[in-house]
Amino acid sequence: MKKLFLTCAAIVVACAAMAAECVIIPRPASYEPQKGKCALSSKTVVYAADKSLVRPATIFCKYVAEEKGLQLNVAEGVAPSNGAIVLSIDKNLTPEGYTLDITKGGVVIKGGSEQGVFYGLQSLRQVVFHSKGGKKVKVECMKVEDKPHFAYRGGMLDVCRHIFSVEEVKKYIDILAMHKMNRFHWHLTEDQGWRIEIKKYPNLTKVGSMRKETLVGLHTKKNNNYDGKPYGGFFTQEQVRDIVRYAAERYIEVIPEIDMPGHMVAALASYPELGCTKGPYEVRTRWGISKDVLCVGRESTFEFIEGVLDEVAALFPSKFIHIGGDECPKHRWKVCPECQQRMKEEGLKDEHELQSYFMKRVEKYLSEKHGRSIIGWDEILEGGVSKTATVMAWRGAQRGILAAKLGNQVIMTPRHYCYLDYCQTSDHDGNNEPICAAGNGKKYQLPLRKAYSLDPYNELNEEQRKVIVGVQGNMWTEYVATFDHVQHMILPRTAALAEVGWSYGNQNYDDFARRMHLLRKLYDKCGFKYAPYFFNGIE
Ligand code: ACM
Ligand code: ZN
């Protein structure tokens, strides 16, 4: 009996090994390999049952043509015969969910919405890429049922410390889309540069988008080595609209961040009356935090912010507008008569409450005037936060836990798991990593495995978990001046965070690592300049 059991067990293991293993990142909720193969050729037609599915079908065909050399055709309507790729919407599925059925007779993708279909096509894209054949591709049969765990799966790009072209920003969006991420958090304003055209305030780009030079090397107290070269640039409103449209076609919502009341030196340099001391100010040339922030005592500061946000709201249809709130020193407010007067009038007990007053007032404006909600970095918890603000926890998961306990919605982006400017190996000097945010010796290390280990629910009970809306990877660019370098930092760690966001509860690092070696080949095909450390086994 025992021997028979062992024999059966051995057969089961052998069959499992023979069956095609899942190749998809992020890992689908359910994957069942089936017998047989489905042949795709240049005669294969992708049928979009609904007009709205023609665009995702066309984007998919472009991927397959570029990555596999196979030109598929798109048609609107119902498939007349076998051997097609058939796309339709099934309202019984969750909006981002999809099913992917590959049989000998063809491929059927159903999505809860256009977006769900798009994600089914992203899975099929990976499956096709890894299949044998070129002009005629033999795809293993399979049944996939899939949906994301978290509703918010984001990537942030800081275009202020260094700026990137419209084409590069679109490539960043392509990378997010490949990983089924659905939010692009665009960090557009900073001490070191204002990057979005605001027609009412032309100096923001005339003055605020240029810094006279840039620090060379790591930001330390002692480092005073500058490159002597003016640096700057900005996105016109037309370019912004183009990027927002491009992202929407890939089911990614662009969330602009106008960081306030700190990180505003570029705006202060443009309009010095916005600061407590009234300047003069210059666009910051080194990294770190400035003591100069917006004056919250003056009404004119609010008029300025409202004028900026009116144009931002017109450009970005997103539900959320990110209004920053991070790293705002209180030195100037403590000695500014107008800020102190405001505190007295409003009965605010300290400068943290003054910041809270500011954030709440801006939130109210965006809500009442534009019907938008705000996201703020976790500093908005200090001095009191409104119930309706979404908190982006960055200084540690504990800040997210605190916000969750208050009942606020939370996006988890704790820096030791999600800051993609951090070094990727434990021995970054020995491995000759490019300069990365590890100013204090070997403190900031974020290897792929660590990013994968993020648990957004850690320490939270069932009730508190409900307000965790998702996760995000953040690409700060103090030390990242080129888009090749951006890719080196975000890949493959974005894949790990994407799998946390999509596949939470169904994760396995060893299996992820196996699939990551496959996805690397697609990265190669796409020309993505990912980091080699994980693939070379030097984490
Ligand atoms: C941040 O890293 N200052 C949000
Ligand atoms: Zn002031």
Coordinates of C-alpha atoms and ligand atoms in Angstrom, one line a residue:
M1 CA 0.0 0.0 0.0
K2 CA 2.8 2.3 1.0
K3 CA 4.6 1.6 -2.2
L4 CA 1.6 2.2 -4.3
F5 CA 1.0 5.5 -2.6
L6 CA 4.6 6.6 -3.3
T7 CA 4.3 5.5 -7.0
C8 CA 1.1 7.6 -7.4
A9 CA 2.7 10.6 -5.6
A10 CA 5.7 10.3 -8.0
I11 CA 3.3 10.3 -11.0
V12 CA 1.5 13.4 -9.7
V13 CA 4.8 15.2 -9.2
A14 CA 6.0 14.2 -12.7
C15 CA 2.8 15.4 -14.3
A16 CA 2.9 18.7 -12.5
A17 CA 6.5 19.1 -13.8
M18 CA 5.4 18.3 -17.3
A19 CA 2.4 20.7 -17.3
A20 CA 3.2 24.1 -18.6
E21 CA 4.0 26.3 -15.7
C22 CA 2.6 29.8 -15.3
V23 CA 4.7 32.4 -17.0
I24 CA 2.6 35.5 -16.0
I25 CA 3.7 38.3 -13.8
P26 CA 1.8 39.4 -11.6
R27 CA 0.8 35.9 -10.6
P28 CA -2.8 35.2 -11.6
A29 CA -5.4 34.3 -8.9
S30 CA -6.0 30.9 -10.6
Y31 CA -4.0 29.2 -13.4
E32 CA -4.8 25.8 -14.8
P33 CA -2.7 24.4 -17.6
Q34 CA -4.7 22.4 -20.1
K35 CA -3.7 19.8 -22.7
G36 CA -2.9 20.9 -26.2
K37 CA -1.8 24.0 -28.0
C38 CA -3.5 26.8 -29.9
A39 CA -1.9 28.1 -33.1
L40 CA -1.8 31.8 -33.9
S41 CA -0.7 33.1 -37.2
S42 CA -1.1 36.2 -39.4
K43 CA -4.5 34.9 -40.3
T44 CA -5.6 35.1 -36.7
V45 CA -8.1 37.8 -36.0
V46 CA -8.7 39.6 -32.7
Y47 CA -12.4 40.1 -32.5
A48 CA -13.6 43.0 -30.3
A49 CA -17.3 42.2 -29.4
D50 CA -17.6 45.8 -28.3
K51 CA -16.4 48.9 -30.0
S52 CA -14.6 50.0 -26.8
L53 CA -12.4 46.9 -27.1
V54 CA -10.9 47.8 -30.4
R55 CA -8.3 50.1 -28.9
P56 CA -6.9 47.6 -26.3
A57 CA -7.0 44.9 -29.1
T58 CA -4.9 47.2 -31.3
I59 CA -2.4 47.9 -28.5
F60 CA -2.1 44.2 -27.9
C61 CA -1.5 43.5 -31.6
K62 CA 1.3 46.1 -31.6
Y63 CA 3.0 44.3 -28.7
V64 CA 2.8 41.0 -30.5
A65 CA 4.1 42.4 -33.7
E66 CA 7.0 44.1 -32.0
E67 CA 7.8 41.3 -29.6
K68 CA 7.1 38.2 -31.6
G69 CA 7.1 39.4 -35.2
L70 CA 3.6 38.2 -35.6
Q71 CA 1.0 40.6 -37.2
L72 CA -2.5 39.8 -35.9
N73 CA -5.6 41.6 -37.2
V74 CA -8.3 43.4 -35.3
A75 CA -12.0 43.3 -36.2
E76 CA -15.0 44.7 -34.5
G77 CA -17.9 42.2 -34.0
V78 CA -18.6 38.6 -33.2
A79 CA -16.1 35.9 -34.2
P80 CA -17.5 33.9 -37.2
S81 CA -15.2 30.9 -36.7
N82 CA -12.7 29.1 -34.6
G83 CA -9.1 30.0 -34.3
A84 CA -9.7 33.6 -33.3
I85 CA -8.9 35.7 -30.2
V86 CA -12.3 36.8 -28.9
L87 CA -12.7 39.7 -26.5
S88 CA -15.8 40.6 -24.7
I89 CA -17.1 42.3 -21.5
D90 CA -18.8 40.2 -18.8
K91 CA -20.4 42.3 -16.1
N92 CA -20.4 39.3 -13.7
L93 CA -16.6 39.8 -13.3
T94 CA -15.1 42.5 -11.2
P95 CA -14.2 45.6 -13.3
E96 CA -10.5 44.8 -13.4
G97 CA -10.9 41.0 -13.4
Y98 CA -10.7 38.8 -16.5
T99 CA -10.8 35.2 -17.6
L100 CA -8.4 33.9 -20.3
D101 CA -9.3 30.6 -21.9
I102 CA -6.9 29.2 -24.4
T103 CA -8.1 26.0 -26.1
K104 CA -7.1 24.3 -29.3
G105 CA -10.0 26.1 -30.9
G106 CA -8.9 29.6 -30.0
V107 CA -8.6 32.2 -27.3
V108 CA -11.4 33.8 -25.3
I109 CA -10.8 36.8 -23.0
K110 CA -13.7 38.2 -20.9
G111 CA -13.2 41.2 -18.7
G112 CA -15.4 42.9 -16.2
S113 CA -14.7 46.1 -18.1
E114 CA -12.5 47.3 -20.9
Q115 CA -9.8 47.5 -18.3
G116 CA -10.2 43.8 -17.3
V117 CA -10.0 42.8 -21.0
F118 CA -6.8 44.9 -21.2
Y119 CA -5.3 43.0 -18.3
G120 CA -6.3 39.7 -19.9
L121 CA -4.5 40.9 -23.0
Q122 CA -1.4 41.8 -21.0
S123 CA -1.4 38.2 -19.7
L124 CA -1.8 36.8 -23.2
R125 CA 1.0 39.1 -24.4
Q126 CA 3.4 37.4 -21.9
V127 CA 2.1 33.9 -22.8
V128 CA 2.5 34.5 -26.5
F129 CA 6.0 36.0 -26.0
H130 CA 7.1 32.9 -24.2
S131 CA 5.5 30.5 -26.7
K132 CA 7.4 28.6 -29.4
G133 CA 7.3 29.8 -33.0
G134 CA 7.5 33.1 -34.8
K135 CA 5.2 33.5 -37.8
K136 CA 3.1 30.7 -36.4
V137 CA 3.0 30.7 -32.6
K138 CA 1.9 27.6 -30.7
V139 CA 0.4 28.7 -27.4
E140 CA -0.1 26.2 -24.6
C141 CA -3.7 25.8 -23.6
M142 CA -4.7 27.2 -20.2
K143 CA -7.5 28.5 -18.1
V144 CA -6.8 31.7 -16.1
E145 CA -9.2 33.4 -13.8
D146 CA -7.8 36.6 -12.4
K147 CA -8.4 39.8 -10.6
P148 CA -6.3 42.2 -8.5
H149 CA -6.3 42.1 -4.7
F150 CA -5.6 45.9 -4.3
A151 CA -7.5 48.5 -6.2
Y152 CA -4.6 51.0 -6.2
R153 CA -1.4 49.8 -7.8
G154 CA 0.8 52.8 -8.4
G155 CA 4.2 54.0 -9.6
M156 CA 5.5 57.5 -8.8
L157 CA 8.0 59.4 -11.0
D158 CA 9.8 62.5 -9.8
V159 CA 10.4 64.7 -12.8
C160 CA 11.6 67.6 -10.7
R161 CA 15.1 66.6 -9.4
H162 CA 15.6 65.5 -13.0
I163 CA 13.3 65.8 -15.9
F164 CA 12.5 63.3 -18.6
S165 CA 11.0 63.7 -22.1
V166 CA 7.4 63.1 -23.0
E167 CA 8.5 59.9 -24.8
E168 CA 10.3 58.7 -21.6
V169 CA 7.3 59.4 -19.4
K170 CA 5.2 57.4 -21.8
K171 CA 7.7 54.5 -21.6
Y172 CA 7.4 54.7 -17.8
I173 CA 3.6 54.4 -18.3
D174 CA 4.2 51.4 -20.7
I175 CA 6.2 49.7 -17.9
L176 CA 3.4 50.3 -15.4
A177 CA 0.8 48.9 -17.9
M178 CA 2.9 45.8 -18.6
H179 CA 2.7 45.0 -14.8
K180 CA -1.0 45.7 -14.6
M181 CA -0.5 48.8 -12.5
N182 CA -3.2 51.4 -12.7
R183 CA -2.0 54.7 -11.2
F184 CA 0.8 57.0 -12.3
H185 CA 1.6 59.4 -9.5
W186 CA 3.4 62.3 -11.3
H187 CA 5.6 64.4 -8.9
L188 CA 5.6 67.7 -10.7
T189 CA 6.8 70.4 -8.3
E190 CA 9.7 70.7 -6.1
D191 CA 12.3 72.9 -4.5
Q192 CA 14.7 72.1 -7.4
G193 CA 12.3 72.7 -10.2
W194 CA 8.6 73.5 -11.2
R195 CA 7.7 71.3 -14.1
I196 CA 4.1 72.0 -15.2
E197 CA 3.0 75.0 -17.2
I198 CA 0.5 77.1 -15.3
K199 CA -0.8 79.9 -17.6
K200 CA -2.0 82.2 -14.8
Y201 CA 1.5 82.1 -13.2
P202 CA 4.1 82.2 -16.0
N203 CA 7.1 82.8 -13.7
L204 CA 6.6 79.3 -12.4
T205 CA 8.1 78.0 -15.6
K206 CA 10.0 81.1 -16.7
V207 CA 11.9 81.2 -13.4
G208 CA 11.0 78.2 -11.4
S209 CA 11.7 75.5 -13.9
M210 CA 15.5 76.4 -14.1
R211 CA 18.2 75.9 -11.4
K212 CA 21.5 77.5 -12.0
E213 CA 23.5 74.3 -11.2
T214 CA 23.3 70.9 -9.5
L215 CA 25.1 69.2 -6.7
V216 CA 27.5 66.5 -7.9
G217 CA 27.6 63.3 -5.8
L218 CA 25.8 62.4 -2.6
H219 CA 24.1 65.1 -0.6
T220 CA 26.1 65.5 2.6
K221 CA 26.8 68.5 4.8
K222 CA 30.3 68.7 3.6
N223 CA 29.6 68.2 -0.2
N224 CA 29.7 71.6 -1.9
N225 CA 30.7 70.4 -5.3
Y226 CA 28.4 71.8 -8.0
D227 CA 28.5 71.2 -11.8
G228 CA 28.1 74.9 -12.7
K229 CA 25.5 74.0 -15.4
P230 CA 22.0 75.5 -15.6
Y231 CA 19.4 72.7 -15.6
G232 CA 15.7 72.7 -16.2
G233 CA 12.6 72.2 -18.3
F234 CA 8.9 71.7 -18.0
F235 CA 5.9 70.1 -19.5
T236 CA 3.5 72.3 -21.5
Q237 CA -0.2 71.9 -20.9
E238 CA -0.5 70.3 -24.3
Q239 CA 2.2 67.7 -23.4
V240 CA 0.4 67.0 -20.1
R241 CA -2.8 66.4 -21.9
D242 CA -1.0 64.0 -24.3
I243 CA 0.5 62.0 -21.5
V244 CA -2.8 61.9 -19.6
R245 CA -4.5 60.6 -22.7
Y246 CA -1.7 58.0 -23.4
A247 CA -2.0 56.7 -19.8
A248 CA -5.8 56.5 -20.0
E249 CA -5.6 54.4 -23.2
R250 CA -3.6 52.0 -21.0
Y251 CA -6.1 52.2 -18.1
I252 CA -3.8 54.2 -15.9
E253 CA -5.0 57.2 -14.1
V254 CA -2.5 60.0 -13.7
I255 CA -2.5 61.6 -10.3
P256 CA -0.6 64.9 -10.3
E257 CA 1.3 66.0 -7.2
I258 CA 1.6 69.7 -6.4
D259 CA 3.7 69.4 -3.2
M260 CA 2.8 72.0 -0.6
P261 CA 3.3 73.9 1.7
G262 CA 6.9 72.6 1.8
H263 CA 9.1 71.7 -1.2
M264 CA 8.0 75.0 -2.7
V265 CA 11.2 76.8 -3.2
A266 CA 10.9 76.8 -7.1
A267 CA 7.5 78.6 -6.6
L268 CA 9.0 81.0 -4.0
A269 CA 11.8 81.9 -6.4
S270 CA 9.2 82.7 -9.1
Y271 CA 6.9 84.7 -6.7
P272 CA 8.9 85.6 -3.6
E273 CA 5.8 87.1 -1.9
L274 CA 4.6 83.5 -1.3
G275 CA 7.2 83.0 1.4
C276 CA 7.2 84.3 5.0
T277 CA 10.5 86.3 4.5
K278 CA 9.5 87.4 0.9
G279 CA 13.0 86.3 -0.3
P280 CA 14.9 86.6 -2.4
Y281 CA 14.9 82.9 -3.1
E282 CA 16.6 80.8 -5.8
V283 CA 15.6 77.4 -7.2
R284 CA 17.4 74.9 -5.0
T285 CA 20.6 73.4 -6.3
R286 CA 21.1 70.7 -3.7
W287 CA 18.9 68.0 -2.3
G288 CA 17.4 67.8 1.1
I289 CA 14.8 70.0 2.8
S290 CA 14.5 73.7 2.7
K291 CA 13.4 75.8 5.7
D292 CA 11.6 78.2 3.2
V293 CA 8.0 77.2 2.7
L294 CA 4.7 78.8 1.7
C295 CA 3.5 81.5 4.1
V296 CA 0.2 80.3 5.5
G297 CA -0.6 83.6 7.1
R298 CA -1.3 85.4 3.9
E299 CA -4.6 85.1 1.9
S300 CA -2.6 85.7 -1.3
T301 CA -0.9 82.3 -0.7
F302 CA -4.3 80.6 -0.9
E303 CA -5.3 82.6 -4.0
F304 CA -2.1 81.4 -5.7
I305 CA -2.6 77.7 -4.7
E306 CA -6.3 77.9 -5.9
G307 CA -5.2 79.4 -9.2
V308 CA -2.7 76.6 -9.7
L309 CA -5.1 73.9 -8.7
D310 CA -7.8 75.3 -11.0
E311 CA -5.5 74.6 -14.0
V312 CA -4.3 71.3 -12.6
A313 CA -7.9 70.1 -12.1
A314 CA -8.7 71.1 -15.7
L315 CA -5.7 69.0 -17.0
F316 CA -6.1 65.9 -14.9
P317 CA -9.5 64.1 -14.7
S318 CA -8.3 62.0 -11.8
K319 CA -10.4 61.4 -8.7
F320 CA -7.4 62.3 -6.6
I321 CA -5.0 65.2 -6.6
H322 CA -1.9 64.8 -4.4
I323 CA -1.1 67.8 -2.4
G324 CA 2.1 66.6 -0.8
G325 CA 2.4 67.8 2.8
D326 CA 5.7 66.1 3.5
E327 CA 8.8 67.6 5.0
C328 CA 7.6 71.0 5.9
P329 CA 9.9 72.6 8.5
K330 CA 8.1 75.1 10.8
H331 CA 11.0 77.5 11.4
R332 CA 9.7 80.3 9.3
W333 CA 6.1 80.1 10.6
K334 CA 7.3 80.3 14.2
V335 CA 8.7 83.8 13.6
C336 CA 6.4 85.1 10.9
P337 CA 3.9 87.6 12.3
E338 CA 1.3 86.8 9.7
C339 CA 1.5 83.0 10.3
Q340 CA 1.4 83.6 14.1
Q341 CA -1.6 85.9 13.6
R342 CA -3.4 83.2 11.6
M343 CA -2.8 80.7 14.4
K344 CA -4.3 83.1 16.9
E345 CA -7.3 83.8 14.8
E346 CA -8.0 80.2 14.1
G347 CA -7.2 79.0 17.6
L348 CA -4.4 76.7 16.5
K349 CA -2.1 75.5 19.3
D350 CA 1.0 75.0 17.3
E351 CA 2.6 75.1 13.8
H352 CA 1.6 71.4 13.1
E353 CA -2.0 72.6 13.5
L354 CA -1.2 75.5 11.2
Q355 CA -0.1 73.0 8.6
S356 CA -3.2 70.9 9.2
Y357 CA -5.4 74.1 8.7
F358 CA -3.6 74.7 5.4
M359 CA -4.1 71.1 4.2
K360 CA -7.8 71.0 5.2
R361 CA -8.5 74.3 3.5
V362 CA -6.9 73.2 0.3
E363 CA -8.8 69.9 0.5
K364 CA -12.1 71.8 1.0
Y365 CA -11.4 73.9 -2.0
L366 CA -10.6 70.9 -4.3
S367 CA -13.7 69.1 -3.0
E368 CA -16.2 71.9 -3.2
K369 CA -14.8 73.6 -6.4
H370 CA -13.7 70.6 -8.3
G371 CA -15.2 67.5 -6.7
R372 CA -11.8 66.0 -6.1
S373 CA -10.3 64.1 -3.2
I374 CA -6.8 64.6 -1.8
I375 CA -3.9 62.4 -1.2
G376 CA -1.2 63.6 1.2
W377 CA 2.1 62.1 2.5
D378 CA 1.8 60.8 6.0
E379 CA 2.9 64.0 7.6
I380 CA -0.7 65.2 7.2
L381 CA -1.5 63.0 10.2
E382 CA 0.4 65.5 12.4
G383 CA -1.8 68.4 13.7
G384 CA -5.0 66.5 12.8
V385 CA -6.1 65.1 9.5
S386 CA -9.6 65.2 7.9
K387 CA -11.4 61.9 7.6
T388 CA -11.7 62.2 3.9
A389 CA -8.0 62.5 3.1
T390 CA -6.1 59.5 1.7
V391 CA -2.8 59.0 3.4
M392 CA 0.3 57.9 1.5
A393 CA 2.4 56.2 4.2
W394 CA 6.1 56.6 3.4
R395 CA 8.1 57.0 6.6
G396 CA 7.2 53.5 7.6
A397 CA 4.3 51.1 7.6
Q398 CA 3.6 52.3 11.2
R399 CA 2.3 55.6 9.8
G400 CA -0.1 53.7 7.5
I401 CA -1.2 51.6 10.5
L402 CA -1.8 54.8 12.5
A403 CA -3.9 56.3 9.6
A404 CA -5.8 53.0 9.2
K405 CA -6.7 53.0 12.8
L406 CA -8.1 56.5 12.4
G407 CA -10.2 55.2 9.6
N408 CA -8.5 57.1 6.8
Q409 CA -7.8 55.4 3.4
V410 CA -4.2 54.5 3.1
I411 CA -1.8 53.8 0.2
M412 CA 1.2 51.9 1.5
T413 CA 4.6 53.1 0.2
P414 CA 6.9 52.5 3.2
R415 CA 10.3 53.6 2.0
H416 CA 12.3 50.6 3.1
Y417 CA 10.1 48.5 0.7
C418 CA 8.9 50.9 -1.9
Y419 CA 11.6 53.6 -2.5
L420 CA 13.1 52.7 -5.8
D421 CA 15.9 55.2 -5.4
Y422 CA 17.4 53.0 -2.7
C423 CA 20.3 50.7 -3.5
Q424 CA 19.5 47.2 -4.8
T425 CA 22.2 45.1 -3.2
S426 CA 23.6 44.7 0.2
D427 CA 27.1 45.5 -1.1
H428 CA 26.3 48.4 -3.4
D429 CA 29.9 49.7 -3.4
G430 CA 31.4 46.3 -4.1
N431 CA 28.9 45.6 -6.9
N432 CA 29.5 49.0 -8.5
E433 CA 25.9 50.1 -8.4
P434 CA 25.5 53.6 -9.7
I435 CA 25.1 56.2 -7.0
C436 CA 21.9 55.5 -5.0
A437 CA 20.2 56.9 -2.0
A438 CA 22.5 55.3 0.6
G439 CA 23.9 58.4 2.1
N440 CA 24.4 57.0 5.5
G441 CA 26.6 54.0 4.8
K442 CA 24.7 50.9 4.0
K443 CA 21.4 51.9 5.5
Y444 CA 19.1 52.0 2.5
Q445 CA 19.1 48.7 0.8
L446 CA 16.1 47.4 -1.1
P447 CA 16.8 44.2 -3.0
L448 CA 14.1 42.6 -5.1
R449 CA 13.3 40.0 -2.4
K450 CA 12.7 42.8 0.2
A451 CA 10.3 44.7 -2.1
Y452 CA 8.5 41.5 -2.6
S453 CA 8.1 40.9 1.1
L454 CA 6.1 44.1 1.7
D455 CA 2.9 43.2 3.6
P456 CA 0.5 46.1 3.4
Y457 CA -1.7 44.5 6.0
N458 CA 1.0 43.8 8.6
E459 CA -0.4 44.3 12.1
L460 CA -3.8 45.3 10.9
N461 CA -7.0 43.6 11.9
E462 CA -9.8 42.6 9.5
E463 CA -11.6 45.9 10.0
Q464 CA -8.5 48.1 9.6
R465 CA -7.4 46.2 6.5
K466 CA -10.5 47.6 4.6
V467 CA -9.0 51.0 4.3
I468 CA -5.7 49.9 2.8
V469 CA -6.4 50.7 -0.9
G470 CA -3.0 49.7 -2.3
V471 CA 0.7 50.0 -2.8
Q472 CA 3.1 52.1 -4.8
G473 CA 6.7 52.2 -5.8
N474 CA 8.4 55.6 -5.7
M475 CA 11.1 56.7 -8.1
W476 CA 12.8 59.8 -6.6
T477 CA 15.4 61.1 -9.0
E478 CA 18.0 63.2 -7.0
Y479 CA 20.6 60.7 -8.2
V480 CA 18.9 59.5 -11.4
A481 CA 19.5 61.9 -14.3
T482 CA 18.8 59.7 -17.3
F483 CA 15.9 57.5 -18.2
D484 CA 18.2 54.5 -18.7
H485 CA 19.0 55.0 -15.0
V486 CA 15.3 55.2 -14.1
Q487 CA 14.8 51.8 -15.7
H488 CA 17.8 50.4 -13.8
M489 CA 16.1 51.5 -10.6
I490 CA 12.5 50.5 -11.3
L491 CA 13.1 47.2 -13.0
P492 CA 12.8 44.5 -11.8
R493 CA 11.6 45.9 -8.5
T494 CA 8.4 47.3 -10.0
A495 CA 7.5 43.7 -10.9
A496 CA 7.8 42.7 -7.2
L497 CA 5.6 45.6 -6.0
A498 CA 3.1 44.9 -8.8
E499 CA 2.8 41.3 -7.6
V500 CA 2.2 42.5 -4.0
G501 CA -0.5 44.8 -5.3
W502 CA -2.2 42.3 -7.7
S503 CA -1.5 38.9 -6.2
Y504 CA -1.5 39.6 -2.4
G505 CA -2.5 36.4 -0.6
N506 CA -1.3 34.3 -3.5
Q507 CA 2.4 35.1 -3.5
N508 CA 5.4 32.8 -3.5
Y509 CA 8.9 34.4 -3.9
D510 CA 10.6 31.3 -5.4
D511 CA 7.9 31.0 -8.0
F512 CA 8.1 34.8 -8.6
A513 CA 11.8 34.5 -9.1
R514 CA 11.3 31.7 -11.7
R515 CA 8.8 33.8 -13.6
M516 CA 11.0 36.9 -13.2
H517 CA 13.8 35.2 -15.2
L518 CA 11.2 34.8 -18.0
L519 CA 9.9 38.3 -17.8
R520 CA 13.5 39.5 -18.1
K521 CA 13.5 38.2 -21.7
L522 CA 10.5 40.4 -22.5
Y523 CA 12.3 43.3 -20.9
D524 CA 15.2 42.6 -23.2
K525 CA 12.9 42.5 -26.2
C526 CA 11.4 45.8 -25.2
G527 CA 14.8 47.2 -24.7
F528 CA 14.2 48.0 -21.1
K529 CA 17.4 48.8 -19.2
Y530 CA 16.7 46.8 -16.1
A531 CA 19.2 46.2 -13.2
P532 CA 21.2 43.0 -13.5
Y533 CA 21.8 42.2 -9.8
F534 CA 18.9 39.8 -9.2
F535 CA 19.5 38.0 -12.5
N536 CA 23.2 37.6 -11.7
G537 CA 22.5 36.4 -8.2
I538 CA 24.2 39.3 -6.5
E539 CA 21.6 40.7 -4.2
Ligands
ACM1 C1 9.0 61.9 0.7 O1 9.8 61.0 0.5 N1 9.4 63.1 1.1 C2 7.6 61.8 0.6
ZN2 ZN 4.3 83.3 7.1

